[in-house]
PDB file of C-alpha atoms in Angstrom:
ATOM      1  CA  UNK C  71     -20.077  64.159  66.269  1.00  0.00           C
ATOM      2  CA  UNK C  72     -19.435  62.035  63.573  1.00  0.00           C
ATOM      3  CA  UNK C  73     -16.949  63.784  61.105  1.00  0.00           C
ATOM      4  CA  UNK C  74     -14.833  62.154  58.263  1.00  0.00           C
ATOM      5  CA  UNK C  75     -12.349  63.548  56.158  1.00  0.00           C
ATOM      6  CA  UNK C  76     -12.229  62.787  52.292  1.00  0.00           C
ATOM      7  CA  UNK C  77      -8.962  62.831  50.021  1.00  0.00           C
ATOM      8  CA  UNK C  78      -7.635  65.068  52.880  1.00  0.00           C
ATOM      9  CA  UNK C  79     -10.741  67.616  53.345  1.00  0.00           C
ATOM     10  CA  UNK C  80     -12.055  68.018  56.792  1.00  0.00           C
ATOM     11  CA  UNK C  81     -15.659  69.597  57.279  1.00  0.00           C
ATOM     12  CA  UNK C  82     -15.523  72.893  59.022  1.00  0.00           C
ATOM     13  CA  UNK C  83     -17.905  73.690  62.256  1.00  0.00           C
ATOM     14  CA  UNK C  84     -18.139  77.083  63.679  1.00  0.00           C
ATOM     15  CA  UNK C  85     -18.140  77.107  67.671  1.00  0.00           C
ATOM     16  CA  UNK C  86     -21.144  78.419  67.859  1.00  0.00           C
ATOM     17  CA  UNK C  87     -23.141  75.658  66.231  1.00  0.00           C
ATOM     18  CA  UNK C  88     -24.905  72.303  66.948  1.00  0.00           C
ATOM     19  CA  UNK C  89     -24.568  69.266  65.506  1.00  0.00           C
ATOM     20  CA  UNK C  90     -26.134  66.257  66.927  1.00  0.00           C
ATOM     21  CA  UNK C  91     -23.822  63.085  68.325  1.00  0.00           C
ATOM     22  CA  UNK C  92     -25.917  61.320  65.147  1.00  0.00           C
ATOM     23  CA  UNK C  93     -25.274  63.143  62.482  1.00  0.00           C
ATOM     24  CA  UNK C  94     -22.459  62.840  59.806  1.00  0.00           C
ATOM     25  CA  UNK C  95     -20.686  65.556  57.948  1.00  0.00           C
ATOM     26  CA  UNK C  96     -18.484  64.311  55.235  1.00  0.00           C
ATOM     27  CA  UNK C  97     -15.380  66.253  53.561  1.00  0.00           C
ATOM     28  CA  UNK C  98     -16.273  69.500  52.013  1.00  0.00           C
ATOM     29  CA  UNK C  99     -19.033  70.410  54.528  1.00  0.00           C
ATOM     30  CA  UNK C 100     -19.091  74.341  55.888  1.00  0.00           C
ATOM     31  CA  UNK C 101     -21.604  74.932  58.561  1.00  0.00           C
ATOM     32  CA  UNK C 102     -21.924  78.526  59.708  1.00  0.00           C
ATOM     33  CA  UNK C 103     -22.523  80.372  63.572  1.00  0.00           C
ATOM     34  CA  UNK C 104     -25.953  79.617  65.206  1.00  0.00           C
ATOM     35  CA  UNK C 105     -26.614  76.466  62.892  1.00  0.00           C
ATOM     36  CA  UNK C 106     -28.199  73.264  64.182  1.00  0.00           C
ATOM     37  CA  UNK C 107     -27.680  70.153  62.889  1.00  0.00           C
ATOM     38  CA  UNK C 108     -30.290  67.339  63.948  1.00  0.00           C
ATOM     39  CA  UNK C 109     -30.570  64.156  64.739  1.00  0.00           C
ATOM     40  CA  UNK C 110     -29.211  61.529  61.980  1.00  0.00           C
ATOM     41  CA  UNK C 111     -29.011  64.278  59.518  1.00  0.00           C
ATOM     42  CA  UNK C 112     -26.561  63.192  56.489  1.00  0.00           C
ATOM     43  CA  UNK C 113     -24.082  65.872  55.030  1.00  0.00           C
ATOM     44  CA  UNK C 114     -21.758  64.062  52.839  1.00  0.00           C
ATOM     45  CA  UNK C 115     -19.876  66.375  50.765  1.00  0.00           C
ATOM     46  CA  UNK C 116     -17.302  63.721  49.389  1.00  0.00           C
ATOM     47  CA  UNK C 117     -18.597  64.929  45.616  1.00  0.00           C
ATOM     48  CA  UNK C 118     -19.251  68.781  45.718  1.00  0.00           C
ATOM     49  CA  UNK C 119     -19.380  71.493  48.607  1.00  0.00           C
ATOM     50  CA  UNK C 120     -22.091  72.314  51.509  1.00  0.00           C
ATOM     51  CA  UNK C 121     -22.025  75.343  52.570  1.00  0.00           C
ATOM     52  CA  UNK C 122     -24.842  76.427  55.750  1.00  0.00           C
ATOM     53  CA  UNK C 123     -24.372  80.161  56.298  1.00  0.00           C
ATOM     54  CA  UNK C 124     -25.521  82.001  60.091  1.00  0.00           C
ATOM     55  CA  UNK C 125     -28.673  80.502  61.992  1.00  0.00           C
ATOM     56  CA  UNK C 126     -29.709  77.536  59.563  1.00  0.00           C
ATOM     57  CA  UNK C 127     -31.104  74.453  60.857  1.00  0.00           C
ATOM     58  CA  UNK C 128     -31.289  71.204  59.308  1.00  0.00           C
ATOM     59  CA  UNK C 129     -33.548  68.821  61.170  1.00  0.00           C
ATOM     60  CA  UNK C 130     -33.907  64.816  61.681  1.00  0.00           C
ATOM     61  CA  UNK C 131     -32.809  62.474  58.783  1.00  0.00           C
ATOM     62  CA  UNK C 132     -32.423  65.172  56.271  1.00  0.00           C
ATOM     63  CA  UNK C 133     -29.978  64.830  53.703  1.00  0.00           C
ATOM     64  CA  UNK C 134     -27.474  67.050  51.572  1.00  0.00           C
ATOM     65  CA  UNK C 135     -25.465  66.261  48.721  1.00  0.00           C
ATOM     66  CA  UNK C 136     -23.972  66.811  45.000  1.00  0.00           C
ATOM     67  CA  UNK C 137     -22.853  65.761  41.866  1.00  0.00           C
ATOM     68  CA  UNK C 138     -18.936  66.690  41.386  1.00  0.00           C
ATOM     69  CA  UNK C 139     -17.866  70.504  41.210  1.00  0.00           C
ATOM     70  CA  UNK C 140     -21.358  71.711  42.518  1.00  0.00           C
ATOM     71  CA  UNK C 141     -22.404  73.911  45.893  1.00  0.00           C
ATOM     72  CA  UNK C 142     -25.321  73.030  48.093  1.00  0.00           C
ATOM     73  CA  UNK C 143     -25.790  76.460  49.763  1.00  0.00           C
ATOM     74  CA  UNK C 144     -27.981  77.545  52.219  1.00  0.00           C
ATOM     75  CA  UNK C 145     -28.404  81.032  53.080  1.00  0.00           C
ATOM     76  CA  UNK C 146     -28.603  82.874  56.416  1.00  0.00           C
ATOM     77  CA  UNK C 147     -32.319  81.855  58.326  1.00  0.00           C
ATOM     78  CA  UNK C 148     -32.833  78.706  56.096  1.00  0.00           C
ATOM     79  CA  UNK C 149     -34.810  76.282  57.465  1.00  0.00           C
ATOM     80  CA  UNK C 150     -34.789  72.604  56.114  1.00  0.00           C
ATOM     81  CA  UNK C 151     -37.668  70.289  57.517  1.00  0.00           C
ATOM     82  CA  UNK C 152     -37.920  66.365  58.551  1.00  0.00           C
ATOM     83  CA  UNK C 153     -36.434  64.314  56.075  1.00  0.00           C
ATOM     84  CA  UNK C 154     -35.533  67.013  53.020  1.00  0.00           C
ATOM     85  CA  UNK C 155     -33.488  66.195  50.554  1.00  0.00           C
ATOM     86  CA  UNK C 156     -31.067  68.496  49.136  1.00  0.00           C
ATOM     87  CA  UNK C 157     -28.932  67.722  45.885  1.00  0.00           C
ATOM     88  CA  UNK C 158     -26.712  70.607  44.053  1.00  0.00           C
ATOM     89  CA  UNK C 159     -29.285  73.252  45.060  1.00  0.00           C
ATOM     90  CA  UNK C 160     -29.170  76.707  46.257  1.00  0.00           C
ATOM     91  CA  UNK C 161     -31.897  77.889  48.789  1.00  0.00           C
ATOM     92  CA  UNK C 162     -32.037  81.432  49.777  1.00  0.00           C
ATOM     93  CA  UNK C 163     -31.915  83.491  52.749  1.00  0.00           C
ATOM     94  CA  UNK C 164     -34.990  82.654  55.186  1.00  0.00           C
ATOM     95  CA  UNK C 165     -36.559  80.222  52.949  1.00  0.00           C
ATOM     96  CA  UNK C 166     -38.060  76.922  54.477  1.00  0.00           C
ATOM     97  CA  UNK C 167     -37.978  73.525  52.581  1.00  0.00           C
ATOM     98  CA  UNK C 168     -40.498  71.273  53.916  1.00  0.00           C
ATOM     99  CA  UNK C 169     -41.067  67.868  55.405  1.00  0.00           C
ATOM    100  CA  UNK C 170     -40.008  65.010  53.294  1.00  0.00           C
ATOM    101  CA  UNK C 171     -39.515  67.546  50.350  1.00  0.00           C
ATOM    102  CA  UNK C 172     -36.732  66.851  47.248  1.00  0.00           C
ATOM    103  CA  UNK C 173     -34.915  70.167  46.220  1.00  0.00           C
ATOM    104  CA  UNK C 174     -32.825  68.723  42.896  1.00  0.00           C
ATOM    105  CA  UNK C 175     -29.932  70.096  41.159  1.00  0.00           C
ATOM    106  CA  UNK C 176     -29.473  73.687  40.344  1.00  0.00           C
ATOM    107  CA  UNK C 177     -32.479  74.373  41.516  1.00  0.00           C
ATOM    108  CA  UNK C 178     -33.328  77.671  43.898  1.00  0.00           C
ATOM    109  CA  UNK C 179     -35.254  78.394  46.234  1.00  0.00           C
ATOM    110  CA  UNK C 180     -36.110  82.065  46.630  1.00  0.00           C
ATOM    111  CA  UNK C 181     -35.538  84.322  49.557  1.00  0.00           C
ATOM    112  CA  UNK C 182     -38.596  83.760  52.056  1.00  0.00           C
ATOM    113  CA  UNK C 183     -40.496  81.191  50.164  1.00  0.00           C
ATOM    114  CA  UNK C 184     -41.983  77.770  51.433  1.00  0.00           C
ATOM    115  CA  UNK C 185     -41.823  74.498  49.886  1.00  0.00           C
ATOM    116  CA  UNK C 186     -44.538  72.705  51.097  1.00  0.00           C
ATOM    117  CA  UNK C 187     -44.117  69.417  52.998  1.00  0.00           C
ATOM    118  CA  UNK C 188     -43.470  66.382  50.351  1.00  0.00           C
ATOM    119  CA  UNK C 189     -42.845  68.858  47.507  1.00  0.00           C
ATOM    120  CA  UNK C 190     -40.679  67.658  44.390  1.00  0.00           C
ATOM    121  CA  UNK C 191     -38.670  71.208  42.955  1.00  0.00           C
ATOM    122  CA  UNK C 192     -37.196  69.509  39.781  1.00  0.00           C
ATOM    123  CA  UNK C 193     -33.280  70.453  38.461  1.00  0.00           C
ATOM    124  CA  UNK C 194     -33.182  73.451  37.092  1.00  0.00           C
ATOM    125  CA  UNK C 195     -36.193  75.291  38.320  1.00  0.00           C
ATOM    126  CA  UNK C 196     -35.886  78.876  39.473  1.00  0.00           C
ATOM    127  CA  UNK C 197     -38.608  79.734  42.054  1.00  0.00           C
ATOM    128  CA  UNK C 198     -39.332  83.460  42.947  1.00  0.00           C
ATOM    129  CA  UNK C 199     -39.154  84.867  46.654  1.00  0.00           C
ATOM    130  CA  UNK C 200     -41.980  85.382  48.856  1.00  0.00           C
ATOM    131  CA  UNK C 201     -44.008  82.417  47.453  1.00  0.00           C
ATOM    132  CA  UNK C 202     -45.581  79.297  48.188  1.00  0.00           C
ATOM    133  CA  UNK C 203     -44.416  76.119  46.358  1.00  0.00           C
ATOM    134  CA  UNK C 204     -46.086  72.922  46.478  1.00  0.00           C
ATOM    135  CA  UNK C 205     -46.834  69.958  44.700  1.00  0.00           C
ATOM    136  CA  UNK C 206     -45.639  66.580  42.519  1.00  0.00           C
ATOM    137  CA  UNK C 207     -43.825  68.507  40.288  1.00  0.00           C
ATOM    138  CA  UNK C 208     -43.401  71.486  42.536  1.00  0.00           C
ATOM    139  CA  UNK C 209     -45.354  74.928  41.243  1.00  0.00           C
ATOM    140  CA  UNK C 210     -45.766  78.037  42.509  1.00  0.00           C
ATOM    141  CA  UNK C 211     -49.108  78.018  44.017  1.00  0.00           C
ATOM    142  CA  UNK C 212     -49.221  81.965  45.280  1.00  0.00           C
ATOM    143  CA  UNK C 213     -47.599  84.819  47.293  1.00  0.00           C
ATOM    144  CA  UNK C 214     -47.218  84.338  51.320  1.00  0.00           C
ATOM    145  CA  UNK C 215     -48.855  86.693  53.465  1.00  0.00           C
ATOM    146  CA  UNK C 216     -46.508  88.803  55.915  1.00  0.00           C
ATOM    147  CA  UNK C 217     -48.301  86.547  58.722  1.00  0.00           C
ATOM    148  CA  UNK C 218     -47.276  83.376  57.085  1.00  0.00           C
ATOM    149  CA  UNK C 219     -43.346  84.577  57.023  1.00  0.00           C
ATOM    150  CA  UNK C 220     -43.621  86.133  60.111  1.00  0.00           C
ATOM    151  CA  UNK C 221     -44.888  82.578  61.418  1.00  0.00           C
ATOM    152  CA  UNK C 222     -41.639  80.871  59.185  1.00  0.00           C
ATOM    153  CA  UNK C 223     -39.248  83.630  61.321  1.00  0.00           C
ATOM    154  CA  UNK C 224     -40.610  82.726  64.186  1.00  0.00           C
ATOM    155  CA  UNK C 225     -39.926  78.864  63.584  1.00  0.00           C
ATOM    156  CA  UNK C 226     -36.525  79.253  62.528  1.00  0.00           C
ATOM    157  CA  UNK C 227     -35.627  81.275  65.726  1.00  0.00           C
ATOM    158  CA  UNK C 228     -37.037  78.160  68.144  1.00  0.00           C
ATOM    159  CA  UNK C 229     -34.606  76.466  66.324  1.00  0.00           C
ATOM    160  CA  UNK C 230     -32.203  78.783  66.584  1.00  0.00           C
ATOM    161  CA  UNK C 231     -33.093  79.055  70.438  1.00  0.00           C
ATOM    162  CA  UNK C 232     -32.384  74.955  70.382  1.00  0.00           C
ATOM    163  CA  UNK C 233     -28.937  75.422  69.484  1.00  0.00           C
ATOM    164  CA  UNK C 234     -28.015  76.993  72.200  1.00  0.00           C
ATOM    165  CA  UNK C 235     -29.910  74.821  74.375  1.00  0.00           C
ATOM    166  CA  UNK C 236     -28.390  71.700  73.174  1.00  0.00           C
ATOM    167  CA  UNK C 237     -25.256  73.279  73.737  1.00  0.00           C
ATOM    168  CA  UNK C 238     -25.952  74.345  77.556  1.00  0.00           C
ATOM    169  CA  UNK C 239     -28.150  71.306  78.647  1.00  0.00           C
ATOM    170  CA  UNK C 240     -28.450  68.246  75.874  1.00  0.00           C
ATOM    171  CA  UNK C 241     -26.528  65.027  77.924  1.00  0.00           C
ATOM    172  CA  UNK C 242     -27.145  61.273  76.769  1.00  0.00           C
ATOM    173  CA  UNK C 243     -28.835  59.863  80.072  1.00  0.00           C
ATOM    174  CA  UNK C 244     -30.206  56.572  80.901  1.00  0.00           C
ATOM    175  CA  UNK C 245     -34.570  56.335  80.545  1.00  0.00           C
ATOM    176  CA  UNK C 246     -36.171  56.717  83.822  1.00  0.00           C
ATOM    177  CA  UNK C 247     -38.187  53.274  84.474  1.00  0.00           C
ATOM    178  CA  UNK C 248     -41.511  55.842  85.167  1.00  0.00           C
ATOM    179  CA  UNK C 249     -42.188  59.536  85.174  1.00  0.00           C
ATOM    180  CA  UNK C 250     -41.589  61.353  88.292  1.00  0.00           C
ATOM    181  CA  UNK C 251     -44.706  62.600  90.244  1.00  0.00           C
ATOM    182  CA  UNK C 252     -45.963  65.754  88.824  1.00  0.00           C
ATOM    183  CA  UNK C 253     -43.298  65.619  86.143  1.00  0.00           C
ATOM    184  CA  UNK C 254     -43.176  69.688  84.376  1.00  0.00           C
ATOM    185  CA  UNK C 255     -43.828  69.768  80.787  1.00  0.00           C
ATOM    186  CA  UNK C 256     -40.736  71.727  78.596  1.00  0.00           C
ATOM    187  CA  UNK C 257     -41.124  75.087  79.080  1.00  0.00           C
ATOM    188  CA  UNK C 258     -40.434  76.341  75.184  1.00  0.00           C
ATOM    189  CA  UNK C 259     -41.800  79.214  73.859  1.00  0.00           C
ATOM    190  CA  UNK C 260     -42.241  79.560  70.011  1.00  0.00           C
ATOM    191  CA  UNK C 261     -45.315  79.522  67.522  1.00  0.00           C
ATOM    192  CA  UNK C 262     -48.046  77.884  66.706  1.00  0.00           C
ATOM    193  CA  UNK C 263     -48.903  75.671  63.923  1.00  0.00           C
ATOM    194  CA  UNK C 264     -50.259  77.456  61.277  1.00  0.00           C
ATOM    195  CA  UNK C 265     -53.306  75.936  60.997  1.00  0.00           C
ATOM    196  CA  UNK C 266     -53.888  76.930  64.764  1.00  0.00           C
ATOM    197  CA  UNK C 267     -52.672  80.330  63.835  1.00  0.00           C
ATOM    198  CA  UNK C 268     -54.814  80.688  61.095  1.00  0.00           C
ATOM    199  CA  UNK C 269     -57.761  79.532  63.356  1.00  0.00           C
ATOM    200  CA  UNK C 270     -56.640  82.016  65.662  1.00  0.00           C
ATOM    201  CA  UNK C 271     -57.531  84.740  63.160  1.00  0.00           C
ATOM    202  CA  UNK C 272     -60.355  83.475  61.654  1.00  0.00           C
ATOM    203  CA  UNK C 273     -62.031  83.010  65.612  1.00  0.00           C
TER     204      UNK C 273
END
């Protein structure tokens, strides 16, 4: 993996994480047991401090960052989509952050909430647990059902089940030219959308 060291500070990696060949972690960057770190995400804690505690994942082309002196933390379970930017926030235990969603300075996320997918949380703004935030600026728009963070739980474990696949079986390989005759589909097991969860229920 891509790692760089900054006026003599060396991002730490626990053992038991993941962090993709592509990705870049940058000076002051802590990331905890069980995290996984996807492809092309950006880390660059050459200003403040990252810190990812147990079982977060950050997925593809997400990036983290702060202004001097600050801490980008992410609790234990967090769960940061495709694309989110993080800057000098704080995002609580088993929280998600959505697709293509901006988290800005001193900003926080509370414990079990959603931000919605291309959601804009402006500096400063202090967002209760248990809720779902969306919008352009961000707002809460009501409480999540115990389905819908059961359903966020559920994600973050697949994730957390990746890790340790990536670990045991991810190899750079050369394409095939064609598939292979009655070539298997992955065999992952994890949930549903939740639209088609919610359709499940409603059928």
């Amino acid at each position: 993996m891509p790692c760089y060291s900054i006026d003599g500070v060396i991002p730490v990696v626990h053992p038991d994480a993941f962090v993709h060949p592509t990705a870049v972690l940058i000076g002051d960057v802590h990331v905890g047991p069980g995290c996984y770190i996807g492809p092309l995400a950006s880390l660059r804690a050459d200003f403040g401090r990252i810190v990812l505690h147990e079982g977060v994942n950050v997925q593809d082309s997400c990036v983290i960052h702060g202004f001097p002196d600050s801490e980008t933390l992410v609790e234990r379970n967090g769960h940061i989509g495709h694309g989110a930017v993080l800057h000098g926030c704080v995002v609580r235990h088993d929280a998600l952050v959505g697709m293509n969603a901006v988290v800005m300075d001193e900003a926080e996320v509370g414990a079990y909430s959603i931000v919605a997918a291309c959601a804009f949380v402006r500096a400063g703004l202090k967002l209760p647990e248990k809720s779902l935030i969306a919008g352009l600026p961000a707002k809460v728009m009501r409480p999540l059902s115990e389905d819908e963070m059961r359903w966020k739980l559920e994600g973050t474990q697949t994730y957390q089940d990746l890790t340790l696949r990536c670990r045991a079986t991810l190899q750079e390989v050369s394409p095939l030219a064609a598939p292979e005759p009655g070539r298997a589909r992955l065999q992952v097991r994890g949930p549903q959308t939740l639209v088609a969860s919610k359709r499940g229920e409603s059928a």
